[in-house]
Amino acid sequence: MLIAVLSVESRLKFVGASAGSLSLREVGAGLAGGALLAAFGLWRAWSTGSDAEKRRYFLNEDLEWAETVYSAVILASLLMYFLVQAFKIPSGSMESTLRIGDHLFVNKFVYGVRIPFTDKRVLRLKPVKAGDIIVFRFPTEDPEAQHCGGSQFGKDFIKRVVAVGGDTLEVRGGVLVRNGEVLGKEPFTQFLDSYRGDPPALAPPPALYQELWQGGQLDLKLGDTMKDHFGPVKVPAGAYFMMGDNRDRSCDSRFWGPVAEKYVKGKAWVIYWPPNRMGAI
């Protein structure tokens, strides 16, 4: 148990945006650590005592201890991989819903349990829907891709789903429009800046615009102008449009494209720290 907790807590403290993510490699590391503890127990049993009877006593005692430790490590590792993930909010992109430094748990089974080494899920309780706050792996397989000021490959992000597959989304002078309907009361329609930027002088034609957006290349063409003037684009089937509630301070799907289902990790569930922020999300 201690090994799994240390793995998560160390990431929460030092890694930031990818904090709390437990990979198969880390699960394996936890199991290996448990095996080392068990081996230490056996060595201690053999090296303690001067006769066979004492060694037999310590061996039985330490075998039981090693079995308990290893079982706890296995259970904790499986729980962290399949069911719950700890996460620390690294930026202000979700304020005021989530604040910098909030520690929360992510429900990893509500959208289905992922089969290891595949993109398939089983036992899905509910689908992802607009309004859900979810944690996902940044949608790229290219470690060299540059977005939001650097490479985001392999990092975990947390945003709100504002559109799902089949929806059309655009931003008109800072106003969010989904399927032709102006969205005016949701948390993600609020913004801090009173100044709305000018639209790009020369935007790509609609077909190219959609292609660049889906390929995660639109920000390279239009830069920060997309914050207030974006789209329209159609969200592909099996993908989601993510946006921060503090959208004037959010690097999100406007800049790097849709998030495919395979990148989704789970739904933000409950804040557990600090105490004055505890509660369901």
mmCIF file of C-alpha atoms in Angstrom:
data_model
loop_
_atom_site.group_PDB
_atom_site.id
_atom_site.type_symbol
_atom_site.label_atom_id
_atom_site.label_comp_id
_atom_site.label_asym_id
_atom_site.label_seq_id
_atom_site.Cartn_x
_atom_site.Cartn_y
_atom_site.Cartn_z
ATOM 1 C CA MET A 1 0.000 0.000 0.000
ATOM 2 C CA LEU A 2 2.770 2.410 0.954
ATOM 3 C CA ILE A 3 4.509 1.989 -2.410
ATOM 4 C CA ALA A 4 1.368 2.797 -4.390
ATOM 5 C CA VAL A 5 0.586 5.829 -2.221
ATOM 6 C CA LEU A 6 4.134 7.166 -2.506
ATOM 7 C CA SER A 7 3.982 6.793 -6.275
ATOM 8 C CA VAL A 8 0.833 8.889 -6.522
ATOM 9 C CA GLU A 9 1.801 11.477 -3.910
ATOM 10 C CA SER A 10 5.221 12.058 -5.455
ATOM 11 C CA ARG A 11 3.612 12.746 -8.814
ATOM 12 C CA LEU A 12 1.087 15.075 -7.225
ATOM 13 C CA LYS A 13 3.919 17.086 -5.710
ATOM 14 C CA PHE A 14 6.408 17.250 -8.531
ATOM 15 C CA VAL A 15 4.773 16.542 -11.901
ATOM 16 C CA GLY A 16 1.878 18.990 -12.101
ATOM 17 C CA ALA A 17 -0.365 18.525 -15.128
ATOM 18 C CA SER A 18 0.132 14.767 -15.247
ATOM 19 C CA ALA A 19 -0.107 14.349 -11.490
ATOM 20 C CA GLY A 20 -1.680 11.241 -10.079
ATOM 21 C CA SER A 21 -1.684 9.189 -13.265
ATOM 22 C CA LEU A 22 -0.853 5.554 -12.599
ATOM 23 C CA SER A 23 0.433 3.735 -15.688
ATOM 24 C CA LEU A 24 0.993 0.047 -16.293
ATOM 25 C CA ARG A 25 4.697 0.695 -15.774
ATOM 26 C CA GLU A 26 3.987 2.107 -12.316
ATOM 27 C CA VAL A 27 1.689 -0.793 -11.473
ATOM 28 C CA GLY A 28 4.535 -3.125 -12.403
ATOM 29 C CA ALA A 29 6.926 -1.076 -10.298
ATOM 30 C CA GLY A 30 4.609 -1.371 -7.327
ATOM 31 C CA LEU A 31 4.367 -5.121 -7.717
ATOM 32 C CA ALA A 32 8.134 -5.371 -8.060
ATOM 33 C CA GLY A 33 8.509 -3.345 -4.879
ATOM 34 C CA GLY A 34 6.183 -5.710 -3.086
ATOM 35 C CA ALA A 35 8.224 -8.657 -4.300
ATOM 36 C CA LEU A 36 11.410 -7.032 -2.976
ATOM 37 C CA LEU A 37 9.791 -6.533 0.416
ATOM 38 C CA ALA A 38 8.745 -10.163 0.442
ATOM 39 C CA ALA A 39 12.279 -11.247 -0.479
ATOM 40 C CA PHE A 40 13.642 -9.072 2.321
ATOM 41 C CA GLY A 41 11.340 -10.817 4.754
ATOM 42 C CA LEU A 42 12.610 -14.217 3.662
ATOM 43 C CA TRP A 43 16.230 -13.104 3.955
ATOM 44 C CA ARG A 44 15.560 -11.723 7.428
ATOM 45 C CA ALA A 45 13.972 -14.974 8.487
ATOM 46 C CA TRP A 46 16.969 -16.994 7.266
ATOM 47 C CA SER A 47 19.603 -14.703 8.765
ATOM 48 C CA THR A 48 17.908 -14.317 12.170
ATOM 49 C CA GLY A 49 18.422 -16.961 14.829
ATOM 50 C CA SER A 50 21.139 -19.472 15.464
ATOM 51 C CA ASP A 51 19.310 -22.729 15.088
ATOM 52 C CA ALA A 52 16.735 -24.374 12.864
ATOM 53 C CA GLU A 53 13.834 -23.876 15.277
ATOM 54 C CA LYS A 54 14.394 -20.105 15.528
ATOM 55 C CA ARG A 55 14.756 -19.839 11.771
ATOM 56 C CA ARG A 56 11.523 -21.761 11.275
ATOM 57 C CA TYR A 57 9.719 -19.402 13.673
ATOM 58 C CA PHE A 58 10.957 -16.236 11.959
ATOM 59 C CA LEU A 59 10.352 -17.742 8.521
ATOM 60 C CA ASN A 60 6.681 -18.416 9.286
ATOM 61 C CA GLU A 61 6.283 -14.967 10.841
ATOM 62 C CA ASP A 62 7.896 -13.124 7.924
ATOM 63 C CA LEU A 63 6.139 -15.183 5.272
ATOM 64 C CA GLU A 64 2.827 -14.010 6.725
ATOM 65 C CA TRP A 65 4.109 -10.408 6.853
ATOM 66 C CA ALA A 66 5.388 -10.547 3.268
ATOM 67 C CA GLU A 67 2.106 -12.024 2.014
ATOM 68 C CA THR A 68 0.129 -9.214 3.668
ATOM 69 C CA VAL A 69 2.363 -6.489 2.212
ATOM 70 C CA TYR A 70 2.383 -7.952 -1.283
ATOM 71 C CA SER A 71 -1.413 -8.437 -1.278
ATOM 72 C CA ALA A 72 -1.886 -4.810 -0.210
ATOM 73 C CA VAL A 73 0.417 -3.604 -2.994
ATOM 74 C CA ILE A 74 -1.457 -5.646 -5.604
ATOM 75 C CA LEU A 75 -4.849 -4.399 -4.397
ATOM 76 C CA ALA A 76 -3.768 -0.746 -4.266
ATOM 77 C CA SER A 77 -2.171 -0.938 -7.723
ATOM 78 C CA LEU A 78 -5.268 -2.491 -9.295
ATOM 79 C CA LEU A 79 -7.583 0.019 -7.632
ATOM 80 C CA MET A 80 -5.492 2.953 -8.856
ATOM 81 C CA TYR A 81 -5.253 1.595 -12.400
ATOM 82 C CA PHE A 82 -8.874 0.556 -12.932
ATOM 83 C CA LEU A 83 -11.079 2.508 -10.521
ATOM 84 C CA VAL A 84 -9.743 5.762 -9.046
ATOM 85 C CA GLN A 85 -7.044 8.274 -9.939
ATOM 86 C CA ALA A 86 -5.757 11.085 -7.740
ATOM 87 C CA PHE A 87 -5.273 14.426 -9.480
ATOM 88 C CA LYS A 88 -4.012 17.877 -8.489
ATOM 89 C CA ILE A 89 -5.233 20.975 -10.321
ATOM 90 C CA PRO A 90 -2.102 22.573 -11.834
ATOM 91 C CA SER A 91 -3.522 25.745 -13.401
ATOM 92 C CA GLY A 92 -6.394 28.222 -13.275
ATOM 93 C CA SER A 93 -8.077 27.090 -16.499
ATOM 94 C CA MET A 94 -11.047 25.572 -14.610
ATOM 95 C CA GLU A 95 -11.631 28.406 -12.118
ATOM 96 C CA SER A 96 -13.811 29.020 -10.311
ATOM 97 C CA THR A 97 -15.180 25.468 -10.458
ATOM 98 C CA LEU A 98 -11.758 24.009 -9.669
ATOM 99 C CA ARG A 99 -8.910 26.011 -8.177
ATOM 100 C CA ILE A 100 -5.140 25.715 -8.339
ATOM 101 C CA GLY A 101 -4.015 23.232 -5.707
ATOM 102 C CA ASP A 102 -7.333 21.385 -5.379
ATOM 103 C CA HIS A 103 -6.762 17.656 -4.896
ATOM 104 C CA LEU A 104 -9.476 15.442 -6.290
ATOM 105 C CA PHE A 105 -10.345 11.865 -7.109
ATOM 106 C CA VAL A 106 -11.266 10.836 -10.639
ATOM 107 C CA ASN A 107 -13.856 8.110 -11.226
ATOM 108 C CA LYS A 108 -12.221 5.868 -13.840
ATOM 109 C CA PHE A 109 -14.970 3.233 -14.124
ATOM 110 C CA VAL A 110 -18.054 5.389 -14.767
ATOM 111 C CA TYR A 111 -17.298 5.502 -18.517
ATOM 112 C CA GLY A 112 -16.270 1.837 -18.539
ATOM 113 C CA VAL A 113 -13.259 -0.139 -17.354
ATOM 114 C CA ARG A 114 -10.451 -0.059 -19.895
ATOM 115 C CA ILE A 115 -9.042 -3.399 -21.012
ATOM 116 C CA PRO A 116 -5.234 -3.212 -20.569
ATOM 117 C CA PHE A 117 -3.171 -2.696 -23.752
ATOM 118 C CA THR A 118 -6.320 -1.812 -25.763
ATOM 119 C CA ASP A 119 -8.603 1.170 -26.330
ATOM 120 C CA LYS A 120 -11.690 -0.912 -25.495
ATOM 121 C CA ARG A 121 -13.902 -0.432 -22.442
ATOM 122 C CA VAL A 122 -16.347 -2.763 -20.726
ATOM 123 C CA LEU A 123 -19.056 -2.309 -18.086
ATOM 124 C CA ARG A 124 -19.811 1.285 -19.096
ATOM 125 C CA LEU A 125 -22.198 2.897 -16.600
ATOM 126 C CA LYS A 126 -22.933 6.048 -18.625
ATOM 127 C CA PRO A 127 -21.672 7.838 -21.740
ATOM 128 C CA VAL A 128 -19.651 11.050 -21.744
ATOM 129 C CA LYS A 129 -22.021 13.987 -22.128
ATOM 130 C CA ALA A 130 -21.778 17.750 -22.487
ATOM 131 C CA GLY A 131 -21.199 19.352 -19.103
ATOM 132 C CA ASP A 132 -19.057 16.541 -17.679
ATOM 133 C CA ILE A 133 -15.675 17.502 -16.228
ATOM 134 C CA ILE A 134 -13.200 14.840 -17.238
ATOM 135 C CA VAL A 135 -9.521 13.966 -17.034
ATOM 136 C CA PHE A 136 -7.891 12.873 -20.265
ATOM 137 C CA ARG A 137 -4.486 12.280 -21.730
ATOM 138 C CA PHE A 138 -3.401 15.033 -24.110
ATOM 139 C CA PRO A 139 -4.585 13.979 -27.591
ATOM 140 C CA THR A 140 -1.366 13.395 -29.501
ATOM 141 C CA GLU A 141 0.941 10.493 -30.270
ATOM 142 C CA ASP A 142 3.748 12.842 -31.313
ATOM 143 C CA PRO A 143 6.224 13.635 -28.494
ATOM 144 C CA GLU A 144 7.560 16.562 -30.542
ATOM 145 C CA ALA A 145 4.190 18.287 -31.104
ATOM 146 C CA GLN A 146 4.164 21.818 -29.674
ATOM 147 C CA HIS A 147 1.005 23.201 -28.076
ATOM 148 C CA CYS A 148 0.324 25.563 -25.168
ATOM 149 C CA GLY A 149 3.958 26.624 -25.036
ATOM 150 C CA GLY A 150 5.627 23.229 -25.315
ATOM 151 C CA SER A 151 5.198 19.489 -25.686
ATOM 152 C CA GLN A 152 2.142 18.141 -23.837
ATOM 153 C CA PHE A 153 2.687 14.533 -24.886
ATOM 154 C CA GLY A 154 1.629 12.044 -22.209
ATOM 155 C CA LYS A 155 0.298 14.682 -19.801
ATOM 156 C CA ASP A 156 -3.113 14.560 -18.159
ATOM 157 C CA PHE A 157 -5.495 17.488 -18.601
ATOM 158 C CA ILE A 158 -8.807 18.321 -16.937
ATOM 159 C CA LYS A 159 -11.507 20.257 -18.812
ATOM 160 C CA ARG A 160 -15.255 20.370 -19.293
ATOM 161 C CA VAL A 161 -16.965 18.679 -22.241
ATOM 162 C CA VAL A 162 -18.836 21.372 -24.179
ATOM 163 C CA ALA A 163 -19.702 19.344 -27.281
ATOM 164 C CA VAL A 164 -19.796 15.682 -28.282
ATOM 165 C CA GLY A 165 -19.550 13.807 -31.568
ATOM 166 C CA GLY A 166 -21.907 15.233 -34.203
ATOM 167 C CA ASP A 167 -22.240 18.658 -32.544
ATOM 168 C CA THR A 168 -21.243 21.854 -34.338
ATOM 169 C CA LEU A 169 -19.445 24.443 -32.225
ATOM 170 C CA GLU A 170 -18.236 27.991 -32.763
ATOM 171 C CA VAL A 171 -17.232 31.078 -30.806
ATOM 172 C CA ARG A 172 -18.554 34.398 -32.113
ATOM 173 C CA GLY A 173 -16.863 37.370 -30.505
ATOM 174 C CA GLY A 174 -16.534 35.471 -27.245
ATOM 175 C CA VAL A 175 -20.053 33.995 -27.365
ATOM 176 C CA LEU A 176 -20.233 30.202 -27.426
ATOM 177 C CA VAL A 177 -22.672 28.698 -29.935
ATOM 178 C CA ARG A 178 -23.490 24.972 -30.113
ATOM 179 C CA ASN A 179 -25.677 23.596 -32.902
ATOM 180 C CA GLY A 180 -26.869 27.131 -33.619
ATOM 181 C CA GLU A 181 -27.918 27.779 -30.004
ATOM 182 C CA VAL A 182 -26.216 30.466 -27.928
ATOM 183 C CA LEU A 183 -25.010 29.070 -24.608
ATOM 184 C CA GLY A 184 -25.400 31.718 -21.946
ATOM 185 C CA LYS A 185 -25.678 30.247 -18.440
ATOM 186 C CA GLU A 186 -23.193 27.385 -18.247
ATOM 187 C CA PRO A 187 -19.959 27.809 -16.221
ATOM 188 C CA PHE A 188 -17.843 27.705 -19.360
ATOM 189 C CA THR A 189 -19.645 30.709 -20.881
ATOM 190 C CA GLN A 190 -18.115 33.043 -18.289
ATOM 191 C CA PHE A 191 -14.901 34.943 -18.981
ATOM 192 C CA LEU A 192 -12.584 37.395 -17.280
ATOM 193 C CA ASP A 193 -11.425 39.604 -20.121
ATOM 194 C CA SER A 194 -13.740 42.447 -21.143
ATOM 195 C CA TYR A 195 -11.833 42.941 -24.385
ATOM 196 C CA ARG A 196 -12.799 40.642 -27.233
ATOM 197 C CA GLY A 197 -10.038 40.214 -29.811
ATOM 198 C CA ASP A 198 -10.456 40.847 -33.515
ATOM 199 C CA PRO A 199 -11.247 37.937 -35.849
ATOM 200 C CA PRO A 200 -8.402 36.677 -38.039
ATOM 201 C CA ALA A 201 -7.947 38.772 -41.162
ATOM 202 C CA LEU A 202 -7.752 35.716 -43.409
ATOM 203 C CA ALA A 203 -9.169 32.453 -42.079
ATOM 204 C CA PRO A 204 -8.811 29.197 -44.052
ATOM 205 C CA PRO A 205 -11.837 28.021 -46.063
ATOM 206 C CA PRO A 206 -14.294 25.856 -44.049
ATOM 207 C CA ALA A 207 -13.077 22.451 -45.269
ATOM 208 C CA LEU A 208 -9.418 23.281 -44.605
ATOM 209 C CA TYR A 209 -10.349 24.898 -41.279
ATOM 210 C CA GLN A 210 -12.012 21.640 -40.164
ATOM 211 C CA GLU A 211 -9.062 19.563 -41.378
ATOM 212 C CA LEU A 212 -6.492 21.725 -39.599
ATOM 213 C CA TRP A 213 -8.518 21.681 -36.390
ATOM 214 C CA GLN A 214 -8.983 17.913 -36.354
ATOM 215 C CA GLY A 215 -5.288 17.476 -37.054
ATOM 216 C CA GLY A 216 -4.285 19.717 -34.154
ATOM 217 C CA GLN A 217 -2.665 22.253 -36.474
ATOM 218 C CA LEU A 218 -5.077 25.182 -36.362
ATOM 219 C CA ASP A 219 -3.275 27.020 -33.566
ATOM 220 C CA LEU A 220 -0.124 27.075 -35.684
ATOM 221 C CA LYS A 221 -2.049 29.001 -38.356
ATOM 222 C CA LEU A 222 -4.258 31.354 -36.349
ATOM 223 C CA GLY A 223 -2.624 31.640 -32.927
ATOM 224 C CA ASP A 224 -4.489 33.335 -30.078
ATOM 225 C CA THR A 225 -7.212 34.831 -32.292
ATOM 226 C CA MET A 226 -9.198 31.597 -31.840
ATOM 227 C CA LYS A 227 -9.898 32.483 -28.209
ATOM 228 C CA ASP A 228 -12.782 34.771 -29.199
ATOM 229 C CA HIS A 229 -13.390 33.839 -32.838
ATOM 230 C CA PHE A 230 -13.462 30.141 -33.584
ATOM 231 C CA GLY A 231 -15.164 27.753 -35.993
ATOM 232 C CA PRO A 232 -17.621 26.584 -36.815
ATOM 233 C CA VAL A 233 -16.319 23.020 -36.627
ATOM 234 C CA LYS A 234 -18.086 19.685 -36.385
ATOM 235 C CA VAL A 235 -16.931 17.358 -33.619
ATOM 236 C CA PRO A 236 -16.085 13.937 -35.115
ATOM 237 C CA ALA A 237 -17.964 10.839 -33.971
ATOM 238 C CA GLY A 238 -16.381 9.272 -30.900
ATOM 239 C CA ALA A 239 -14.637 12.512 -29.897
ATOM 240 C CA TYR A 240 -15.254 15.473 -27.593
ATOM 241 C CA PHE A 241 -14.663 19.221 -27.524
ATOM 242 C CA MET A 242 -12.971 20.218 -24.250
ATOM 243 C CA MET A 243 -12.935 23.734 -22.828
ATOM 244 C CA GLY A 244 -11.858 25.280 -19.533
ATOM 245 C CA ASP A 245 -14.500 27.063 -17.446
ATOM 246 C CA ASN A 246 -12.073 29.991 -17.251
ATOM 247 C CA ARG A 247 -11.890 29.951 -21.016
ATOM 248 C CA ASP A 248 -9.928 33.174 -21.427
ATOM 249 C CA ARG A 249 -7.124 31.421 -19.530
ATOM 250 C CA SER A 250 -7.555 27.978 -21.032
ATOM 251 C CA CYS A 251 -5.567 26.160 -23.685
ATOM 252 C CA ASP A 252 -8.152 23.678 -24.907
ATOM 253 C CA SER A 253 -9.799 22.059 -27.925
ATOM 254 C CA ARG A 254 -9.964 25.387 -29.720
ATOM 255 C CA PHE A 255 -6.195 25.212 -30.049
ATOM 256 C CA TRP A 256 -5.310 21.508 -30.290
ATOM 257 C CA GLY A 257 -8.424 19.817 -31.613
ATOM 258 C CA PRO A 258 -10.905 17.171 -30.456
ATOM 259 C CA VAL A 259 -10.224 14.510 -27.833
ATOM 260 C CA ALA A 260 -10.897 10.970 -29.038
ATOM 261 C CA GLU A 261 -12.539 8.456 -26.707
ATOM 262 C CA LYS A 262 -9.298 6.514 -26.283
ATOM 263 C CA TYR A 263 -7.691 9.435 -24.424
ATOM 264 C CA VAL A 264 -10.461 9.743 -21.811
ATOM 265 C CA LYS A 265 -9.439 8.568 -18.331
ATOM 266 C CA GLY A 266 -12.418 9.359 -16.147
ATOM 267 C CA LYS A 267 -14.829 11.851 -14.631
ATOM 268 C CA ALA A 268 -13.905 14.346 -11.917
ATOM 269 C CA TRP A 269 -15.599 12.977 -8.817
ATOM 270 C CA VAL A 270 -14.825 14.617 -5.479
ATOM 271 C CA ILE A 271 -12.418 17.198 -4.024
ATOM 272 C CA TYR A 272 -10.665 15.720 -0.984
ATOM 273 C CA TRP A 273 -8.206 18.535 -0.201
ATOM 274 C CA PRO A 274 -8.054 21.246 1.127
ATOM 275 C CA PRO A 275 -10.673 20.611 3.837
ATOM 276 C CA ASN A 276 -12.641 23.790 3.117
ATOM 277 C CA ARG A 277 -13.049 22.666 -0.503
ATOM 278 C CA MET A 278 -14.130 19.077 0.178
ATOM 279 C CA GLY A 279 -17.199 17.921 -1.713
ATOM 280 C CA ALA A 280 -18.617 16.323 -4.828
ATOM 281 C CA ILE A 281 -17.881 17.980 -8.157
#
